[in-house]
PDB file of C-alpha atoms in Angstrom:
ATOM      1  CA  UNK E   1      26.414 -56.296 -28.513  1.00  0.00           C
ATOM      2  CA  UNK E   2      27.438 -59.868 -29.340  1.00  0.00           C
ATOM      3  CA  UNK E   3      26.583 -62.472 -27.330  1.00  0.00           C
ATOM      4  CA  UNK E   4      29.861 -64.649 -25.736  1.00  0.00           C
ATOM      5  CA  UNK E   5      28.462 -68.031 -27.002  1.00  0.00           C
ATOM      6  CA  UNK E   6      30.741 -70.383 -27.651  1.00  0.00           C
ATOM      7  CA  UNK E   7      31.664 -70.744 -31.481  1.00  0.00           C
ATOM      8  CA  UNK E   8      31.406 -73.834 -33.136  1.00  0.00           C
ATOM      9  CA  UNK E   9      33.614 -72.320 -36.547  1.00  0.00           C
ATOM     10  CA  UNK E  10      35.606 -69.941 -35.106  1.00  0.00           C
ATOM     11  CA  UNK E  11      35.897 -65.997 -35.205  1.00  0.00           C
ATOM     12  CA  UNK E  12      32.710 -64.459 -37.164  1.00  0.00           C
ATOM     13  CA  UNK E  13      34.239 -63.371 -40.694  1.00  0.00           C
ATOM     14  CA  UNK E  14      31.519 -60.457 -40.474  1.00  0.00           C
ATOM     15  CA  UNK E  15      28.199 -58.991 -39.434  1.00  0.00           C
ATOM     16  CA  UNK E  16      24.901 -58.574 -40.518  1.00  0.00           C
ATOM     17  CA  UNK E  17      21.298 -56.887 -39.449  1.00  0.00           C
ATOM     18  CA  UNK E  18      19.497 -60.674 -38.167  1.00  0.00           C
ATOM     19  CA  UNK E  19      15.469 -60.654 -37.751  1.00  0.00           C
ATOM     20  CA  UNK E  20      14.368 -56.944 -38.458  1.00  0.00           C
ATOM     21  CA  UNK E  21      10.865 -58.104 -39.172  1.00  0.00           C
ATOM     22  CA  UNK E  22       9.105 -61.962 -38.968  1.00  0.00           C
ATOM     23  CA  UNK E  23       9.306 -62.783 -42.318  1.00  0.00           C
ATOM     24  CA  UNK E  24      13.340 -62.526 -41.786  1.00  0.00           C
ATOM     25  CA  UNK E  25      13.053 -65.739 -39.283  1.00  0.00           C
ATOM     26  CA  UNK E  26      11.519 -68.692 -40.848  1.00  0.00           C
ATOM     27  CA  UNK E  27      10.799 -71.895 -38.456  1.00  0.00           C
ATOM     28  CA  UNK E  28       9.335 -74.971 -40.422  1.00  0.00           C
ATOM     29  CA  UNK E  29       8.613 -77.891 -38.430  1.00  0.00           C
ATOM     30  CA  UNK E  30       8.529 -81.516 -39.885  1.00  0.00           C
ATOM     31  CA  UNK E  31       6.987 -84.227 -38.246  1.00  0.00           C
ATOM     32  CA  UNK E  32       8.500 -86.823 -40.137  1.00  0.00           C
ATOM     33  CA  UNK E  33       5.385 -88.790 -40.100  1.00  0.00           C
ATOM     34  CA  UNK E  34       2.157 -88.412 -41.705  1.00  0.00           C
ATOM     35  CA  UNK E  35      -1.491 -88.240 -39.393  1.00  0.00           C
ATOM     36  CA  UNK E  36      -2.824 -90.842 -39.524  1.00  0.00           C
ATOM     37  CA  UNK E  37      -6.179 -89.883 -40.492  1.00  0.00           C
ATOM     38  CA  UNK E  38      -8.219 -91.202 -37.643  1.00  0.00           C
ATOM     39  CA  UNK E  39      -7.958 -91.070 -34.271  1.00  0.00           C
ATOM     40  CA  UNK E  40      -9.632 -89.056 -31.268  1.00  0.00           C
ATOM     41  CA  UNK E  41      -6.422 -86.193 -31.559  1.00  0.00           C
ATOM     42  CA  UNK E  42      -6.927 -83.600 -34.056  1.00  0.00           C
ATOM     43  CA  UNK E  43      -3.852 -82.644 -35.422  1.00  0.00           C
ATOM     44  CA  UNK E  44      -3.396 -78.911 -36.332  1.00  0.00           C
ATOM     45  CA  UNK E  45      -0.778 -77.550 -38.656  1.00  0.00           C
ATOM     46  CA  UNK E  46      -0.662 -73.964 -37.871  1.00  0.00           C
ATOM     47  CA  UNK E  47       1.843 -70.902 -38.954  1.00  0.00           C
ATOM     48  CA  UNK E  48       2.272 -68.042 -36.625  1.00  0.00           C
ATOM     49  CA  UNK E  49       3.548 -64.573 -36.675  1.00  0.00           C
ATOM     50  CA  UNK E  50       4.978 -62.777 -33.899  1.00  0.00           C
ATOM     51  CA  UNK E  51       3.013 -65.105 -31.331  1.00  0.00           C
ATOM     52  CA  UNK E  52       4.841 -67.682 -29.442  1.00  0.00           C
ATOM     53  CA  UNK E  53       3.936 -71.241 -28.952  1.00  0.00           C
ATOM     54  CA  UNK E  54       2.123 -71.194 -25.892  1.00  0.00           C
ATOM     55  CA  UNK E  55       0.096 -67.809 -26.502  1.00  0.00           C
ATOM     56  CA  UNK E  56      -1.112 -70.103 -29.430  1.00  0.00           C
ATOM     57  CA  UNK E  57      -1.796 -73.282 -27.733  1.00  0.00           C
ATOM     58  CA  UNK E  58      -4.183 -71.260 -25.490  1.00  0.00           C
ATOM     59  CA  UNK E  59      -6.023 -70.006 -28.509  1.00  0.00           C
ATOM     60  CA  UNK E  60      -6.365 -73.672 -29.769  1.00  0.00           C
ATOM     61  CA  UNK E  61      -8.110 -74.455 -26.187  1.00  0.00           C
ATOM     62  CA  UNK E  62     -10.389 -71.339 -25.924  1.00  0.00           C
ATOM     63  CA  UNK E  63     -11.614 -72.654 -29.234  1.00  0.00           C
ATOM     64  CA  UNK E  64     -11.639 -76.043 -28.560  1.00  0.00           C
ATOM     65  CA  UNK E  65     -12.473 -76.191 -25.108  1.00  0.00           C
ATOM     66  CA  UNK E  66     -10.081 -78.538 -24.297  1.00  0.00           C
ATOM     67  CA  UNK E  67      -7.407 -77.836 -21.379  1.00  0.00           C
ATOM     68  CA  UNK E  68      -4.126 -76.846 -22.413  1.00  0.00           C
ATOM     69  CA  UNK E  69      -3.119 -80.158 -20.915  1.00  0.00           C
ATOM     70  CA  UNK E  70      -4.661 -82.143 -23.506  1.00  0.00           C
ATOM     71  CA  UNK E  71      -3.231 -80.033 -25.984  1.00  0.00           C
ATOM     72  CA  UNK E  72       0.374 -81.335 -27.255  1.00  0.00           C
ATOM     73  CA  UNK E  73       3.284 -79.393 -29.120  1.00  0.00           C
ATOM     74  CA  UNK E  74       6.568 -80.848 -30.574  1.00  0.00           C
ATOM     75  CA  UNK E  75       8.663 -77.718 -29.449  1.00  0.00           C
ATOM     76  CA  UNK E  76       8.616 -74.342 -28.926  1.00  0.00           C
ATOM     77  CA  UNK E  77       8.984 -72.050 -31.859  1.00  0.00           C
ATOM     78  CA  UNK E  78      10.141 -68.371 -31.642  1.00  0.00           C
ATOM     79  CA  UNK E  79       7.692 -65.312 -31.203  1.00  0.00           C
ATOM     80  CA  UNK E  80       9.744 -63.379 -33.324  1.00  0.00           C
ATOM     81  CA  UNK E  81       9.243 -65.177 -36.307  1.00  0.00           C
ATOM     82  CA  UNK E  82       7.373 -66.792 -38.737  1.00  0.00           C
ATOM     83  CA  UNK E  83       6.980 -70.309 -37.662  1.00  0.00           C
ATOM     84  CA  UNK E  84       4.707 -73.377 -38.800  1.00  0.00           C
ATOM     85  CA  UNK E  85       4.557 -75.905 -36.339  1.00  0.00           C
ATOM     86  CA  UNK E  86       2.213 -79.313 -35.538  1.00  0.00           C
ATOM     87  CA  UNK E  87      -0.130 -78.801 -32.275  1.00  0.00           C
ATOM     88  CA  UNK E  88      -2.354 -81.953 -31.290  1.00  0.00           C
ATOM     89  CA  UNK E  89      -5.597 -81.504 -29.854  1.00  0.00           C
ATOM     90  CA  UNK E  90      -7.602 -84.542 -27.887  1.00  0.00           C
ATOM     91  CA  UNK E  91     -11.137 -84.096 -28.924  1.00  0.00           C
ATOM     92  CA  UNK E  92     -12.852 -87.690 -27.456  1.00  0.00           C
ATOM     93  CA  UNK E  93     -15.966 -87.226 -27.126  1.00  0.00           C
ATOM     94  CA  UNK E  94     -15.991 -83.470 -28.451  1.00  0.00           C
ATOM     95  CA  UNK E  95     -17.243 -81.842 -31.298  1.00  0.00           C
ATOM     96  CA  UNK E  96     -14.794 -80.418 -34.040  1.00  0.00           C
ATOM     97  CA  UNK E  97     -14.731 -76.513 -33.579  1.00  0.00           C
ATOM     98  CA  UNK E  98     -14.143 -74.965 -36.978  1.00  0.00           C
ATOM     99  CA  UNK E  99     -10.386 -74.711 -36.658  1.00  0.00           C
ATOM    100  CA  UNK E 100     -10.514 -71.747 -39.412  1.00  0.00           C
ATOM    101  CA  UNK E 101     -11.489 -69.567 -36.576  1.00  0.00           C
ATOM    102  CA  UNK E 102      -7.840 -69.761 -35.168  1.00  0.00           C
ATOM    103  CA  UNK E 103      -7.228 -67.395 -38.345  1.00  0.00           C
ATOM    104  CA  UNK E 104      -6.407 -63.772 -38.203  1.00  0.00           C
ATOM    105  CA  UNK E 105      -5.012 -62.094 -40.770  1.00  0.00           C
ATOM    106  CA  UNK E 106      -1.176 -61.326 -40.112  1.00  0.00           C
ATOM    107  CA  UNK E 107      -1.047 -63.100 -37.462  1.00  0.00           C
ATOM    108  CA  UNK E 108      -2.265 -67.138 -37.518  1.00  0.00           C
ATOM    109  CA  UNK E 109      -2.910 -69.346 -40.380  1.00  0.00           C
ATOM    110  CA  UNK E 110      -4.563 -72.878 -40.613  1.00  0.00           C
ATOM    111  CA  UNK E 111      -2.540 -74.978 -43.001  1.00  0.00           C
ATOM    112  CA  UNK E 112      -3.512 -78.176 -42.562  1.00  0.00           C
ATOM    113  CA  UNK E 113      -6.109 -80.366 -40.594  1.00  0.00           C
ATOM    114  CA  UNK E 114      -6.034 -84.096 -39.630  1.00  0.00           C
ATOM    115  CA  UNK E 115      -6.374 -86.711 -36.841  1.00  0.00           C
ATOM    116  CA  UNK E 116      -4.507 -89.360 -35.549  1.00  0.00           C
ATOM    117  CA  UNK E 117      -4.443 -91.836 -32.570  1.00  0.00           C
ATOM    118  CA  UNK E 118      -2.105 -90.394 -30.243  1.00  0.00           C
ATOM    119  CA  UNK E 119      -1.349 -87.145 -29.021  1.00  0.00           C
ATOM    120  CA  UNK E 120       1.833 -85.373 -30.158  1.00  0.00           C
ATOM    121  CA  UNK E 121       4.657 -85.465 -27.481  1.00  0.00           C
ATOM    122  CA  UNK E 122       7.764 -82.972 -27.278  1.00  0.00           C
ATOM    123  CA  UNK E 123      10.747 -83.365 -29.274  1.00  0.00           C
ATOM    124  CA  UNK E 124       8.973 -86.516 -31.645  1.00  0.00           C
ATOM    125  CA  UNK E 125       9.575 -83.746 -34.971  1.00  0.00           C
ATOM    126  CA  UNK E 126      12.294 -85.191 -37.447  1.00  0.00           C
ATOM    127  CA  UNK E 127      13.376 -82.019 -37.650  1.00  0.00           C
ATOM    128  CA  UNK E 128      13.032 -77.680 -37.980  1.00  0.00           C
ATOM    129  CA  UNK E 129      14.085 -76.429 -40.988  1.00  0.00           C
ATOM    130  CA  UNK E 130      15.038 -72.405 -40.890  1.00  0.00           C
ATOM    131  CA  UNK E 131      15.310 -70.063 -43.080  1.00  0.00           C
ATOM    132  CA  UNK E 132      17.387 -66.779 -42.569  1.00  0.00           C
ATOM    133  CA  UNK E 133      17.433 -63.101 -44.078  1.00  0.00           C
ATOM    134  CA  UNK E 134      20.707 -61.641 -43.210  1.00  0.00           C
ATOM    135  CA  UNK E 135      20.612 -57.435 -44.037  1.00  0.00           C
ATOM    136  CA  UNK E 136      23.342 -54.975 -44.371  1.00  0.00           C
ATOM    137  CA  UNK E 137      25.972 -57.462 -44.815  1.00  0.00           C
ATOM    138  CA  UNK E 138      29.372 -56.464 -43.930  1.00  0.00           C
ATOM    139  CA  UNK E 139      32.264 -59.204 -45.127  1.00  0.00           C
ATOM    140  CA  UNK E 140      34.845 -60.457 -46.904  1.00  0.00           C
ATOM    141  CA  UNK E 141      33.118 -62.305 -49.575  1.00  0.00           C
ATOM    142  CA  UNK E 142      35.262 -65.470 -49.987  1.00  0.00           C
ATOM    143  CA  UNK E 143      35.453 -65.830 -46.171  1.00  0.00           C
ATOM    144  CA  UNK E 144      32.244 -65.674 -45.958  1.00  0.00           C
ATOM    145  CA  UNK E 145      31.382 -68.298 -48.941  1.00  0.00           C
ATOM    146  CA  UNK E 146      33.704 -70.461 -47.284  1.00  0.00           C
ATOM    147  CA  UNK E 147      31.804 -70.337 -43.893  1.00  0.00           C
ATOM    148  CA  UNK E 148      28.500 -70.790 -45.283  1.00  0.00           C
ATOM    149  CA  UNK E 149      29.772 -73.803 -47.046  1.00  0.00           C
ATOM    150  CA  UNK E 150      30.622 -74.991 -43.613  1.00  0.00           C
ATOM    151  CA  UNK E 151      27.344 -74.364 -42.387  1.00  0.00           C
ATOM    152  CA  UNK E 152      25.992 -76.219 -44.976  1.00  0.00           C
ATOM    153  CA  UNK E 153      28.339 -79.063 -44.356  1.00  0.00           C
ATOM    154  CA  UNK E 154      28.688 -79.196 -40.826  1.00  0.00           C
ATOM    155  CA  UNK E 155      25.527 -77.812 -39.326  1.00  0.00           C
ATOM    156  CA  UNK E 156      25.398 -75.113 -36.534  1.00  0.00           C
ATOM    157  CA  UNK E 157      25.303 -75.801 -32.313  1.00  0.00           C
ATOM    158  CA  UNK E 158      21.656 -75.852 -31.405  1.00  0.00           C
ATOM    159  CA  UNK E 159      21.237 -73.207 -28.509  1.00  0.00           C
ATOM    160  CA  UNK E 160      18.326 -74.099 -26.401  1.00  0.00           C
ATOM    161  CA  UNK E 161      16.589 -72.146 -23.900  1.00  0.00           C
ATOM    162  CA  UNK E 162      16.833 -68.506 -21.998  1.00  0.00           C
ATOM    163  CA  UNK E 163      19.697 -67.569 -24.240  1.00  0.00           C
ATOM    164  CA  UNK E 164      17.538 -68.669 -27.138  1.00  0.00           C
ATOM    165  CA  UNK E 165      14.341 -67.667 -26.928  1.00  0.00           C
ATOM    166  CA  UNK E 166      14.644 -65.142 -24.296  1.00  0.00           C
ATOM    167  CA  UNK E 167      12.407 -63.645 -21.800  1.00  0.00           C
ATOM    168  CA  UNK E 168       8.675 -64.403 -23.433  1.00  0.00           C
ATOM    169  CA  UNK E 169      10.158 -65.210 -26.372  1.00  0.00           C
TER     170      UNK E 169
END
């Protein structure tokens, strides 16, 4: 069933199968600055599959042994996805865990390692860039060029919260 969201463009000119595995959700998030590359905050760039943010903010602090409080995240990204996303980890006066050990195949990937001098705050990423697989399309095909044009124009609403991410999501 669809969802009575409000609609930024109007009537839907069809449907489509959305997010029948990960790899058909794709959540990149940019910083829009560079680490530094010194600092006491070791800054993580980390892709995750079917694991929400928080389930992999723990991991970093079972690793690193630092509470989850010291631990900062831009946003939340979606479990039901594959998302790469910036996590910032205050290590003063700790030693550097190998951070490879966050890896599991399928599942977590380390992409990048650096450090800076401050820890990363909520909602400081330039932006999230998303890519969509849309399956078993059903539409008129002009209608629907001329809506995605739209969307490329315009943008879409950004939905935030329950009737985002959803229970655990």
């Amino acid at each position: 069933m669809t969802p009575h969201w409000p609609r930024a463009w109007g009537i839907v000119p069809g449907s489509a199968l959305i997010r029948s595995c990960p790899e058909d959700f794709i959540v990149r998030e940019q910083l829009g600055f560079d680490p530094s590359g010194d600092g006491e905050h070791a800054f993580l760039h980390l892709q995750k599959r079917n694991l929400n943010s928080m389930d992999l903010l723990q991991r970093v602090s079972e690793l690193s042994g630092v509470p989850p409080r010291d631990i900062g995240i831009s946003g939340l990204k979606d479990r039901n996805a594959v998302t790469c996303q910036w996590f910032s980890v205050g290590m003063a006066g700790r030693a550097e865990p190998d951070w490879r050990a966050l890896e599991s195949p399928g599942d977590v990937q380390v992409l990048a390692v650096g450090r800076h001098q401050r820890k990363l705050r909520r909602g400081v990423h330039r932006v999230n860039r998303f890519t969509l697989v849309l399956r078993e399309v059903s539409a008129d095909h002009a209608a629907l060029e001329q809506r995605l044009q739209l969307l490329r124009d315009e943008g879409v609403p950004n939905y935030f919260g329950e009737q985002r991410f959803g229970r655990g999501g």
